[in-house]
Amino acid sequence: MFSNQWCNIKALPGANRLIKHLSGHRVPMALASSSPRENIETKISFHQGWKESFSVIIGGDEVRLGKPSPEIFLEVAERLNVNPCSCLVIEDSLPGVTAGKAAGMDVVAVPSIPKQAHLYTSADEVINSLLDLQPEKWGLPPFQDWIKDTLPLEPWHIGGPVVKGFGRGSKVLGIPTANLSTEGYGSLLSEHPSGVYFGWAGLSKRGVFKMVMSIGWNPYFNNTEKTIEPWLLHDFDEDFYGEELRLTIVGYIRPEANFSSLQSLIEKIHHDRKVAEEALDLPLFFKYKDEPYLKSST
């Protein structure tokens, strides 16, 4: 299994989880990147246990032709002493996908550029993020960490005043969202894949509530910018625009998706609500309701 995805000082969501999982099952892994070998070594040194997990590491300066040539992947297969057709490539770039397929390997694409999945037609599968990888599809050991249709995450936080959104939550969907401004959160939004998450929401004047939220472009409405749209799972008597909202995100439900009709979108959102509500009653997630972050005010 090879990938260009790993060569970032800050690990992509799901990368550490996947490496630990495959390493624990003794699945041979290799890293084949267009970056110089020295740069690769420097970057992966920031992640404990990564270097030891890869049986082979090859940089772009160790082959004659870079991607989209298949040379780097074929060289990895030779060093691993495996048939290329038994290998799975995980790639974020179009040249990498082309190289993997030219090497006769299966390729899963995780596009590095938002809203560009339609360009990766030569990949065997295109997924939104490494959180959505299903190893069993490729003959690899399945993950065992999903709980009640949710993936527990290392909690992360975001907050700010509630702002007006597109005006379609209550009016079009019948689902009132408490939108947050994305200003100042560019790096955080780029770190976390678009999708549906859940956790706890603290309103400075009202208390702490269960919450399910979407991050992304809402393909059905074709947003031009990435948004944060939490749905607080409580019936409020009034709007609370401008009130301080703090979120603790504790789990992931699914990737962002498009829908054939407004009704199917609404039904899916309500299903997400049911999944989130049931999961947040579990001790694993319920304990975060009492985080001081949710109850403090600016």
PDB file of C-alpha atoms in Angstrom:
ATOM      1  CA  MET A   1       0.000   0.000   0.000  1.00  0.00           C
ATOM      2  CA  PHE A   2       1.564   3.263  -1.116  1.00  0.00           C
ATOM      3  CA  SER A   3       0.562   6.866  -0.742  1.00  0.00           C
ATOM      4  CA  ASN A   4       1.506  10.427  -1.473  1.00  0.00           C
ATOM      5  CA  GLN A   5      -0.907  11.511   1.250  1.00  0.00           C
ATOM      6  CA  TRP A   6       1.362  11.097   4.217  1.00  0.00           C
ATOM      7  CA  CYS A   7       3.994  13.714   3.400  1.00  0.00           C
ATOM      8  CA  ASN A   8       2.629  16.526   5.528  1.00  0.00           C
ATOM      9  CA  ILE A   9       3.983  17.705   8.846  1.00  0.00           C
ATOM     10  CA  LYS A  10       0.384  17.869  10.075  1.00  0.00           C
ATOM     11  CA  ALA A  11      -1.222  14.476   9.520  1.00  0.00           C
ATOM     12  CA  LEU A  12      -4.377  14.367   7.452  1.00  0.00           C
ATOM     13  CA  PRO A  13      -7.504  13.193   9.302  1.00  0.00           C
ATOM     14  CA  GLY A  14      -7.509   9.414   9.410  1.00  0.00           C
ATOM     15  CA  ALA A  15      -3.855   8.971   8.399  1.00  0.00           C
ATOM     16  CA  ASN A  16      -2.544   8.041  11.838  1.00  0.00           C
ATOM     17  CA  ARG A  17      -5.533   5.782  12.434  1.00  0.00           C
ATOM     18  CA  LEU A  18      -4.948   3.931   9.144  1.00  0.00           C
ATOM     19  CA  ILE A  19      -1.201   3.517   9.640  1.00  0.00           C
ATOM     20  CA  LYS A  20      -1.654   2.153  13.162  1.00  0.00           C
ATOM     21  CA  HIS A  21      -4.406  -0.193  11.987  1.00  0.00           C
ATOM     22  CA  LEU A  22      -2.445  -1.705   9.114  1.00  0.00           C
ATOM     23  CA  SER A  23       0.785  -1.808  11.072  1.00  0.00           C
ATOM     24  CA  GLY A  24      -1.005  -3.631  13.887  1.00  0.00           C
ATOM     25  CA  HIS A  25      -2.166  -6.240  11.363  1.00  0.00           C
ATOM     26  CA  ARG A  26       1.348  -6.469   9.888  1.00  0.00           C
ATOM     27  CA  VAL A  27       0.255  -5.301   6.464  1.00  0.00           C
ATOM     28  CA  PRO A  28       3.366  -4.226   4.474  1.00  0.00           C
ATOM     29  CA  MET A  29       3.249  -0.509   3.727  1.00  0.00           C
ATOM     30  CA  ALA A  30       5.394   1.727   1.576  1.00  0.00           C
ATOM     31  CA  LEU A  31       5.603   5.449   1.007  1.00  0.00           C
ATOM     32  CA  ALA A  32       6.277   6.695  -2.515  1.00  0.00           C
ATOM     33  CA  SER A  33       6.362  10.468  -2.843  1.00  0.00           C
ATOM     34  CA  SER A  34       7.508  12.928  -5.479  1.00  0.00           C
ATOM     35  CA  SER A  35       9.292  14.853  -2.726  1.00  0.00           C
ATOM     36  CA  PRO A  36      13.048  14.315  -2.215  1.00  0.00           C
ATOM     37  CA  ARG A  37      13.825  11.458   0.155  1.00  0.00           C
ATOM     38  CA  GLU A  38      15.415  13.807   2.712  1.00  0.00           C
ATOM     39  CA  ASN A  39      12.261  15.928   2.872  1.00  0.00           C
ATOM     40  CA  ILE A  40      10.110  12.845   3.393  1.00  0.00           C
ATOM     41  CA  GLU A  41      12.277  11.629   6.256  1.00  0.00           C
ATOM     42  CA  THR A  42      12.093  15.049   7.906  1.00  0.00           C
ATOM     43  CA  LYS A  43       8.321  15.314   7.635  1.00  0.00           C
ATOM     44  CA  ILE A  44       7.420  11.841   8.855  1.00  0.00           C
ATOM     45  CA  SER A  45       9.791  12.251  11.815  1.00  0.00           C
ATOM     46  CA  PHE A  46       7.108  14.499  13.332  1.00  0.00           C
ATOM     47  CA  HIS A  47       4.795  11.491  13.644  1.00  0.00           C
ATOM     48  CA  GLN A  48       5.739   8.895  16.226  1.00  0.00           C
ATOM     49  CA  GLY A  49       5.999   5.389  14.833  1.00  0.00           C
ATOM     50  CA  TRP A  50       5.469   6.303  11.187  1.00  0.00           C
ATOM     51  CA  LYS A  51       8.969   5.680   9.901  1.00  0.00           C
ATOM     52  CA  GLU A  52       9.039   2.232  11.491  1.00  0.00           C
ATOM     53  CA  SER A  53       5.649   1.376   9.969  1.00  0.00           C
ATOM     54  CA  PHE A  54       6.811   1.698   6.365  1.00  0.00           C
ATOM     55  CA  SER A  55       8.814  -1.202   4.971  1.00  0.00           C
ATOM     56  CA  VAL A  56       9.940   0.944   2.042  1.00  0.00           C
ATOM     57  CA  ILE A  57      10.235   4.720   1.585  1.00  0.00           C
ATOM     58  CA  ILE A  58      11.134   6.161  -1.823  1.00  0.00           C
ATOM     59  CA  GLY A  59      11.493   9.793  -2.843  1.00  0.00           C
ATOM     60  CA  GLY A  60      11.197  11.373  -6.258  1.00  0.00           C
ATOM     61  CA  ASP A  61      14.968  11.860  -6.378  1.00  0.00           C
ATOM     62  CA  GLU A  62      15.496   8.075  -6.330  1.00  0.00           C
ATOM     63  CA  VAL A  63      13.822   7.374  -9.682  1.00  0.00           C
ATOM     64  CA  ARG A  64      14.425   8.641 -13.206  1.00  0.00           C
ATOM     65  CA  LEU A  65      10.834   9.570 -13.989  1.00  0.00           C
ATOM     66  CA  GLY A  66       8.331  11.030 -11.554  1.00  0.00           C
ATOM     67  CA  LYS A  67       4.580  10.611 -11.508  1.00  0.00           C
ATOM     68  CA  PRO A  68       2.556  10.159 -13.734  1.00  0.00           C
ATOM     69  CA  SER A  69       5.191   7.606 -14.741  1.00  0.00           C
ATOM     70  CA  PRO A  70       4.582   4.300 -12.919  1.00  0.00           C
ATOM     71  CA  GLU A  71       8.314   3.915 -12.221  1.00  0.00           C
ATOM     72  CA  ILE A  72       8.215   4.897  -8.546  1.00  0.00           C
ATOM     73  CA  PHE A  73       5.375   2.466  -7.746  1.00  0.00           C
ATOM     74  CA  LEU A  74       6.952  -0.389  -9.699  1.00  0.00           C
ATOM     75  CA  GLU A  75      10.201   0.218  -7.823  1.00  0.00           C
ATOM     76  CA  VAL A  76       8.366  -0.036  -4.517  1.00  0.00           C
ATOM     77  CA  ALA A  77       6.697  -3.301  -5.543  1.00  0.00           C
ATOM     78  CA  GLU A  78      10.087  -4.709  -6.501  1.00  0.00           C
ATOM     79  CA  ARG A  79      11.647  -3.727  -3.159  1.00  0.00           C
ATOM     80  CA  LEU A  80       8.701  -5.255  -1.324  1.00  0.00           C
ATOM     81  CA  ASN A  81       8.978  -8.348  -3.507  1.00  0.00           C
ATOM     82  CA  VAL A  82       5.267  -8.302  -4.332  1.00  0.00           C
ATOM     83  CA  ASN A  83       3.254  -8.372  -7.550  1.00  0.00           C
ATOM     84  CA  PRO A  84       2.061  -4.874  -8.507  1.00  0.00           C
ATOM     85  CA  CYS A  85      -1.464  -6.167  -9.088  1.00  0.00           C
ATOM     86  CA  SER A  86      -1.696  -7.105  -5.409  1.00  0.00           C
ATOM     87  CA  CYS A  87      -0.959  -3.535  -4.287  1.00  0.00           C
ATOM     88  CA  LEU A  88      -3.311  -0.748  -3.278  1.00  0.00           C
ATOM     89  CA  VAL A  89      -2.304   2.863  -3.880  1.00  0.00           C
ATOM     90  CA  ILE A  90      -3.869   5.698  -1.907  1.00  0.00           C
ATOM     91  CA  GLU A  91      -3.289   8.966  -3.725  1.00  0.00           C
ATOM     92  CA  ASP A  92      -4.315  12.594  -3.506  1.00  0.00           C
ATOM     93  CA  SER A  93      -3.060  13.817  -6.894  1.00  0.00           C
ATOM     94  CA  LEU A  94      -4.113  13.145 -10.477  1.00  0.00           C
ATOM     95  CA  PRO A  95      -0.530  12.322 -11.593  1.00  0.00           C
ATOM     96  CA  GLY A  96      -0.314   9.852  -8.708  1.00  0.00           C
ATOM     97  CA  VAL A  97      -3.580   8.163  -9.697  1.00  0.00           C
ATOM     98  CA  THR A  98      -2.359   7.892 -13.283  1.00  0.00           C
ATOM     99  CA  ALA A  99       0.943   6.424 -12.101  1.00  0.00           C
ATOM    100  CA  GLY A 100      -0.740   3.863  -9.874  1.00  0.00           C
ATOM    101  CA  LYS A 101      -3.068   2.643 -12.605  1.00  0.00           C
ATOM    102  CA  ALA A 102      -0.199   2.514 -15.117  1.00  0.00           C
ATOM    103  CA  ALA A 103       1.650   0.298 -12.635  1.00  0.00           C
ATOM    104  CA  GLY A 104      -1.275  -2.150 -12.685  1.00  0.00           C
ATOM    105  CA  MET A 105      -2.342  -1.386  -9.122  1.00  0.00           C
ATOM    106  CA  ASP A 106      -5.706  -0.642  -7.517  1.00  0.00           C
ATOM    107  CA  VAL A 107      -6.021   3.043  -6.686  1.00  0.00           C
ATOM    108  CA  VAL A 108      -8.144   4.865  -4.122  1.00  0.00           C
ATOM    109  CA  ALA A 109      -8.153   8.616  -4.678  1.00  0.00           C
ATOM    110  CA  VAL A 110      -8.553  11.152  -1.883  1.00  0.00           C
ATOM    111  CA  PRO A 111      -8.612  14.424  -3.860  1.00  0.00           C
ATOM    112  CA  SER A 112      -6.467  17.160  -2.368  1.00  0.00           C
ATOM    113  CA  ILE A 113      -8.464  19.935  -4.050  1.00  0.00           C
ATOM    114  CA  PRO A 114     -12.070  20.509  -2.905  1.00  0.00           C
ATOM    115  CA  LYS A 115     -14.930  19.728  -5.297  1.00  0.00           C
ATOM    116  CA  GLN A 116     -12.633  18.032  -7.813  1.00  0.00           C
ATOM    117  CA  ALA A 117     -13.696  14.397  -7.329  1.00  0.00           C
ATOM    118  CA  HIS A 118     -15.192  14.292 -10.833  1.00  0.00           C
ATOM    119  CA  LEU A 119     -11.695  14.605 -12.317  1.00  0.00           C
ATOM    120  CA  TYR A 120     -10.462  11.355 -10.759  1.00  0.00           C
ATOM    121  CA  THR A 121     -12.314   9.054 -13.132  1.00  0.00           C
ATOM    122  CA  SER A 122      -9.432   6.633 -13.592  1.00  0.00           C
ATOM    123  CA  ALA A 123      -9.277   5.755  -9.882  1.00  0.00           C
ATOM    124  CA  ASP A 124     -10.987   2.570  -8.721  1.00  0.00           C
ATOM    125  CA  GLU A 125     -12.667   4.517  -5.928  1.00  0.00           C
ATOM    126  CA  VAL A 126     -12.833   8.174  -4.915  1.00  0.00           C
ATOM    127  CA  ILE A 127     -13.425   8.971  -1.243  1.00  0.00           C
ATOM    128  CA  ASN A 128     -13.861  12.221   0.622  1.00  0.00           C
ATOM    129  CA  SER A 129     -11.196  11.524   3.247  1.00  0.00           C
ATOM    130  CA  LEU A 130      -9.212   8.723   4.828  1.00  0.00           C
ATOM    131  CA  LEU A 131     -11.967   8.545   7.460  1.00  0.00           C
ATOM    132  CA  ASP A 132     -14.133   6.969   4.755  1.00  0.00           C
ATOM    133  CA  LEU A 133     -11.720   4.275   3.630  1.00  0.00           C
ATOM    134  CA  GLN A 134     -13.103   0.742   3.939  1.00  0.00           C
ATOM    135  CA  PRO A 135     -10.030  -1.533   3.909  1.00  0.00           C
ATOM    136  CA  GLU A 136     -12.118  -4.690   3.584  1.00  0.00           C
ATOM    137  CA  LYS A 137     -13.079  -3.635   0.053  1.00  0.00           C
ATOM    138  CA  TRP A 138      -9.455  -4.249  -0.885  1.00  0.00           C
ATOM    139  CA  GLY A 139      -8.851  -7.480   0.997  1.00  0.00           C
ATOM    140  CA  LEU A 140      -7.413  -5.718   4.046  1.00  0.00           C
ATOM    141  CA  PRO A 141      -8.474  -6.103   7.698  1.00  0.00           C
ATOM    142  CA  PRO A 142     -11.550  -3.978   8.451  1.00  0.00           C
ATOM    143  CA  PHE A 143     -11.577  -1.235  11.049  1.00  0.00           C
ATOM    144  CA  GLN A 144     -13.209  -2.192  14.320  1.00  0.00           C
ATOM    145  CA  ASP A 145     -13.517   1.284  15.851  1.00  0.00           C
ATOM    146  CA  TRP A 146     -16.959   2.335  14.594  1.00  0.00           C
ATOM    147  CA  ILE A 147     -19.564   2.499  17.377  1.00  0.00           C
ATOM    148  CA  LYS A 148     -23.292   2.703  16.585  1.00  0.00           C
ATOM    149  CA  ASP A 149     -22.626   4.019  13.082  1.00  0.00           C
ATOM    150  CA  THR A 150     -20.210   6.675  14.368  1.00  0.00           C
ATOM    151  CA  LEU A 151     -16.448   7.040  14.386  1.00  0.00           C
ATOM    152  CA  PRO A 152     -15.050   8.446  17.652  1.00  0.00           C
ATOM    153  CA  LEU A 153     -12.606  11.303  17.108  1.00  0.00           C
ATOM    154  CA  GLU A 154     -10.075  13.114  19.220  1.00  0.00           C
ATOM    155  CA  PRO A 155     -12.306  16.009  20.354  1.00  0.00           C
ATOM    156  CA  TRP A 156     -11.797  19.378  18.707  1.00  0.00           C
ATOM    157  CA  HIS A 157     -13.402  22.735  19.322  1.00  0.00           C
ATOM    158  CA  ILE A 158     -14.777  25.693  17.466  1.00  0.00           C
ATOM    159  CA  GLY A 159     -16.816  28.661  18.617  1.00  0.00           C
ATOM    160  CA  GLY A 160     -18.078  32.155  17.971  1.00  0.00           C
ATOM    161  CA  PRO A 161     -21.266  34.186  17.715  1.00  0.00           C
ATOM    162  CA  VAL A 162     -24.239  32.676  15.919  1.00  0.00           C
ATOM    163  CA  VAL A 163     -24.668  34.316  12.497  1.00  0.00           C
ATOM    164  CA  LYS A 164     -27.394  34.342   9.860  1.00  0.00           C
ATOM    165  CA  GLY A 165     -26.936  31.615   7.247  1.00  0.00           C
ATOM    166  CA  PHE A 166     -28.566  31.179   3.849  1.00  0.00           C
ATOM    167  CA  GLY A 167     -32.082  31.280   5.272  1.00  0.00           C
ATOM    168  CA  ARG A 168     -32.908  27.785   4.103  1.00  0.00           C
ATOM    169  CA  GLY A 169     -32.454  25.788   7.332  1.00  0.00           C
ATOM    170  CA  SER A 170     -35.846  26.586   8.827  1.00  0.00           C
ATOM    171  CA  LYS A 171     -37.623  27.775   5.699  1.00  0.00           C
ATOM    172  CA  VAL A 172     -36.573  25.122   3.161  1.00  0.00           C
ATOM    173  CA  LEU A 173     -35.525  22.147   5.268  1.00  0.00           C
ATOM    174  CA  GLY A 174     -37.478  22.701   8.457  1.00  0.00           C
ATOM    175  CA  ILE A 175     -34.202  22.231  10.296  1.00  0.00           C
ATOM    176  CA  PRO A 176     -33.006  25.375  12.112  1.00  0.00           C
ATOM    177  CA  THR A 177     -29.217  25.581  12.162  1.00  0.00           C
ATOM    178  CA  ALA A 178     -27.090  27.847  14.355  1.00  0.00           C
ATOM    179  CA  ASN A 179     -24.496  28.908  11.827  1.00  0.00           C
ATOM    180  CA  LEU A 180     -20.992  30.005  12.734  1.00  0.00           C
ATOM    181  CA  SER A 181     -18.865  32.439  10.777  1.00  0.00           C
ATOM    182  CA  THR A 182     -15.907  30.777   9.044  1.00  0.00           C
ATOM    183  CA  GLU A 183     -13.808  33.920   9.401  1.00  0.00           C
ATOM    184  CA  GLY A 184     -10.571  33.052  11.158  1.00  0.00           C
ATOM    185  CA  TYR A 185     -11.160  29.320  10.806  1.00  0.00           C
ATOM    186  CA  GLY A 186      -9.635  28.756   7.375  1.00  0.00           C
ATOM    187  CA  SER A 187      -6.865  26.448   8.586  1.00  0.00           C
ATOM    188  CA  LEU A 188      -9.213  24.491  10.849  1.00  0.00           C
ATOM    189  CA  LEU A 189     -11.708  23.983   8.027  1.00  0.00           C
ATOM    190  CA  SER A 190      -8.950  22.755   5.741  1.00  0.00           C
ATOM    191  CA  GLU A 191      -7.837  20.256   8.395  1.00  0.00           C
ATOM    192  CA  HIS A 192     -11.246  18.634   8.775  1.00  0.00           C
ATOM    193  CA  PRO A 193     -12.883  16.928   5.780  1.00  0.00           C
ATOM    194  CA  SER A 194     -16.347  17.922   4.706  1.00  0.00           C
ATOM    195  CA  GLY A 195     -18.937  15.671   6.251  1.00  0.00           C
ATOM    196  CA  VAL A 196     -21.386  15.197   9.101  1.00  0.00           C
ATOM    197  CA  TYR A 197     -20.100  15.340  12.671  1.00  0.00           C
ATOM    198  CA  PHE A 198     -21.672  15.401  16.120  1.00  0.00           C
ATOM    199  CA  GLY A 199     -20.942  16.521  19.645  1.00  0.00           C
ATOM    200  CA  TRP A 200     -22.004  19.062  22.227  1.00  0.00           C
ATOM    201  CA  ALA A 201     -23.017  22.697  21.848  1.00  0.00           C
ATOM    202  CA  GLY A 202     -22.787  25.271  24.617  1.00  0.00           C
ATOM    203  CA  LEU A 203     -24.793  28.485  24.417  1.00  0.00           C
ATOM    204  CA  SER A 204     -23.528  31.122  26.823  1.00  0.00           C
ATOM    205  CA  LYS A 205     -27.009  31.988  28.115  1.00  0.00           C
ATOM    206  CA  ARG A 206     -28.910  28.726  27.677  1.00  0.00           C
ATOM    207  CA  GLY A 207     -26.830  25.674  28.562  1.00  0.00           C
ATOM    208  CA  VAL A 208     -25.374  22.634  26.791  1.00  0.00           C
ATOM    209  CA  PHE A 209     -27.210  20.642  24.117  1.00  0.00           C
ATOM    210  CA  LYS A 210     -26.663  17.698  21.806  1.00  0.00           C
ATOM    211  CA  MET A 211     -25.570  18.747  18.358  1.00  0.00           C
ATOM    212  CA  VAL A 212     -25.109  17.335  14.857  1.00  0.00           C
ATOM    213  CA  MET A 213     -23.464  19.453  12.187  1.00  0.00           C
ATOM    214  CA  SER A 214     -22.296  19.574   8.613  1.00  0.00           C
ATOM    215  CA  ILE A 215     -19.020  20.989   7.396  1.00  0.00           C
ATOM    216  CA  GLY A 216     -18.687  21.496   3.683  1.00  0.00           C
ATOM    217  CA  TRP A 217     -20.224  22.827   0.510  1.00  0.00           C
ATOM    218  CA  ASN A 218     -23.676  21.209   0.695  1.00  0.00           C
ATOM    219  CA  PRO A 219     -23.621  19.720  -2.819  1.00  0.00           C
ATOM    220  CA  TYR A 220     -27.408  19.789  -3.147  1.00  0.00           C
ATOM    221  CA  PHE A 221     -27.316  23.604  -2.840  1.00  0.00           C
ATOM    222  CA  ASN A 222     -23.890  23.896  -4.512  1.00  0.00           C
ATOM    223  CA  ASN A 223     -22.354  26.326  -2.029  1.00  0.00           C
ATOM    224  CA  THR A 224     -19.351  28.271  -3.257  1.00  0.00           C
ATOM    225  CA  GLU A 225     -17.684  28.308   0.162  1.00  0.00           C
ATOM    226  CA  LYS A 226     -17.176  25.811   2.944  1.00  0.00           C
ATOM    227  CA  THR A 227     -19.607  26.378   5.807  1.00  0.00           C
ATOM    228  CA  ILE A 228     -20.153  25.226   9.381  1.00  0.00           C
ATOM    229  CA  GLU A 229     -23.821  24.476  10.101  1.00  0.00           C
ATOM    230  CA  PRO A 230     -24.598  23.000  13.538  1.00  0.00           C
ATOM    231  CA  TRP A 231     -28.100  21.809  14.374  1.00  0.00           C
ATOM    232  CA  LEU A 232     -28.736  22.011  18.104  1.00  0.00           C
ATOM    233  CA  LEU A 233     -31.053  19.142  18.986  1.00  0.00           C
ATOM    234  CA  HIS A 234     -33.457  21.123  21.110  1.00  0.00           C
ATOM    235  CA  ASP A 235     -36.630  23.102  20.422  1.00  0.00           C
ATOM    236  CA  PHE A 236     -35.938  26.768  21.128  1.00  0.00           C
ATOM    237  CA  ASP A 237     -38.679  29.371  21.437  1.00  0.00           C
ATOM    238  CA  GLU A 238     -36.670  32.142  19.832  1.00  0.00           C
ATOM    239  CA  ASP A 239     -33.663  32.918  17.650  1.00  0.00           C
ATOM    240  CA  PHE A 240     -30.331  33.574  19.319  1.00  0.00           C
ATOM    241  CA  TYR A 241     -28.304  35.394  16.673  1.00  0.00           C
ATOM    242  CA  GLY A 242     -25.181  36.977  18.130  1.00  0.00           C
ATOM    243  CA  GLU A 243     -25.099  34.676  21.160  1.00  0.00           C
ATOM    244  CA  GLU A 244     -21.783  32.941  21.857  1.00  0.00           C
ATOM    245  CA  LEU A 245     -21.836  29.311  20.693  1.00  0.00           C
ATOM    246  CA  ARG A 246     -19.123  26.815  21.524  1.00  0.00           C
ATOM    247  CA  LEU A 247     -18.875  23.343  19.993  1.00  0.00           C
ATOM    248  CA  THR A 248     -17.015  20.237  21.081  1.00  0.00           C
ATOM    249  CA  ILE A 249     -16.918  17.791  18.184  1.00  0.00           C
ATOM    250  CA  VAL A 250     -16.452  14.200  19.355  1.00  0.00           C
ATOM    251  CA  GLY A 251     -17.363  11.977  16.414  1.00  0.00           C
ATOM    252  CA  TYR A 252     -17.939  11.542  12.692  1.00  0.00           C
ATOM    253  CA  ILE A 253     -20.995  10.066  10.975  1.00  0.00           C
ATOM    254  CA  ARG A 254     -20.554  10.199   7.206  1.00  0.00           C
ATOM    255  CA  PRO A 255     -19.034  12.082   4.276  1.00  0.00           C
ATOM    256  CA  GLU A 256     -20.847  14.923   2.582  1.00  0.00           C
ATOM    257  CA  ALA A 257     -23.131  13.703  -0.195  1.00  0.00           C
ATOM    258  CA  ASN A 258     -25.452  14.960  -2.886  1.00  0.00           C
ATOM    259  CA  PHE A 259     -29.098  13.913  -3.094  1.00  0.00           C
ATOM    260  CA  SER A 260     -31.572  13.390  -5.907  1.00  0.00           C
ATOM    261  CA  SER A 261     -34.348  15.305  -4.152  1.00  0.00           C
ATOM    262  CA  LEU A 262     -34.937  17.725  -1.309  1.00  0.00           C
ATOM    263  CA  GLN A 263     -37.016  15.095   0.491  1.00  0.00           C
ATOM    264  CA  SER A 264     -34.200  12.532   0.435  1.00  0.00           C
ATOM    265  CA  LEU A 265     -31.829  15.182   1.837  1.00  0.00           C
ATOM    266  CA  ILE A 266     -34.254  15.991   4.664  1.00  0.00           C
ATOM    267  CA  GLU A 267     -34.713  12.301   5.481  1.00  0.00           C
ATOM    268  CA  LYS A 268     -30.944  11.805   5.648  1.00  0.00           C
ATOM    269  CA  ILE A 269     -30.483  14.802   7.939  1.00  0.00           C
ATOM    270  CA  HIS A 270     -33.108  13.423  10.323  1.00  0.00           C
ATOM    271  CA  HIS A 271     -31.363  10.061  10.242  1.00  0.00           C
ATOM    272  CA  ASP A 272     -28.115  11.828  11.141  1.00  0.00           C
ATOM    273  CA  ARG A 273     -29.944  13.395  14.072  1.00  0.00           C
ATOM    274  CA  LYS A 274     -31.103   9.998  15.317  1.00  0.00           C
ATOM    275  CA  VAL A 275     -27.585   8.549  15.030  1.00  0.00           C
ATOM    276  CA  ALA A 276     -26.077  11.517  16.891  1.00  0.00           C
ATOM    277  CA  GLU A 277     -28.688  11.517  19.663  1.00  0.00           C
ATOM    278  CA  GLU A 278     -28.220   7.823  20.397  1.00  0.00           C
ATOM    279  CA  ALA A 279     -24.431   7.996  20.244  1.00  0.00           C
ATOM    280  CA  LEU A 280     -24.217  10.978  22.603  1.00  0.00           C
ATOM    281  CA  ASP A 281     -25.975   8.938  25.295  1.00  0.00           C
ATOM    282  CA  LEU A 282     -23.031   6.535  25.348  1.00  0.00           C
ATOM    283  CA  PRO A 283     -20.537   7.146  28.195  1.00  0.00           C
ATOM    284  CA  LEU A 284     -17.739   7.475  25.604  1.00  0.00           C
ATOM    285  CA  PHE A 285     -19.352  10.652  24.240  1.00  0.00           C
ATOM    286  CA  PHE A 286     -21.619  11.786  27.089  1.00  0.00           C
ATOM    287  CA  LYS A 287     -18.657  12.647  29.323  1.00  0.00           C
ATOM    288  CA  TYR A 288     -17.736  15.599  27.111  1.00  0.00           C
ATOM    289  CA  LYS A 289     -20.980  17.377  27.973  1.00  0.00           C
ATOM    290  CA  ASP A 290     -19.329  18.703  31.119  1.00  0.00           C
ATOM    291  CA  GLU A 291     -16.288  20.220  29.420  1.00  0.00           C
ATOM    292  CA  PRO A 292     -15.510  23.665  30.868  1.00  0.00           C
ATOM    293  CA  TYR A 293     -14.997  24.976  27.330  1.00  0.00           C
ATOM    294  CA  LEU A 294     -18.693  24.612  26.598  1.00  0.00           C
ATOM    295  CA  LYS A 295     -19.793  26.574  29.667  1.00  0.00           C
ATOM    296  CA  SER A 296     -17.367  29.478  29.654  1.00  0.00           C
ATOM    297  CA  SER A 297     -18.273  32.720  27.940  1.00  0.00           C
ATOM    298  CA  THR A 298     -16.220  35.413  26.277  1.00  0.00           C
TER     299      THR A 298
END
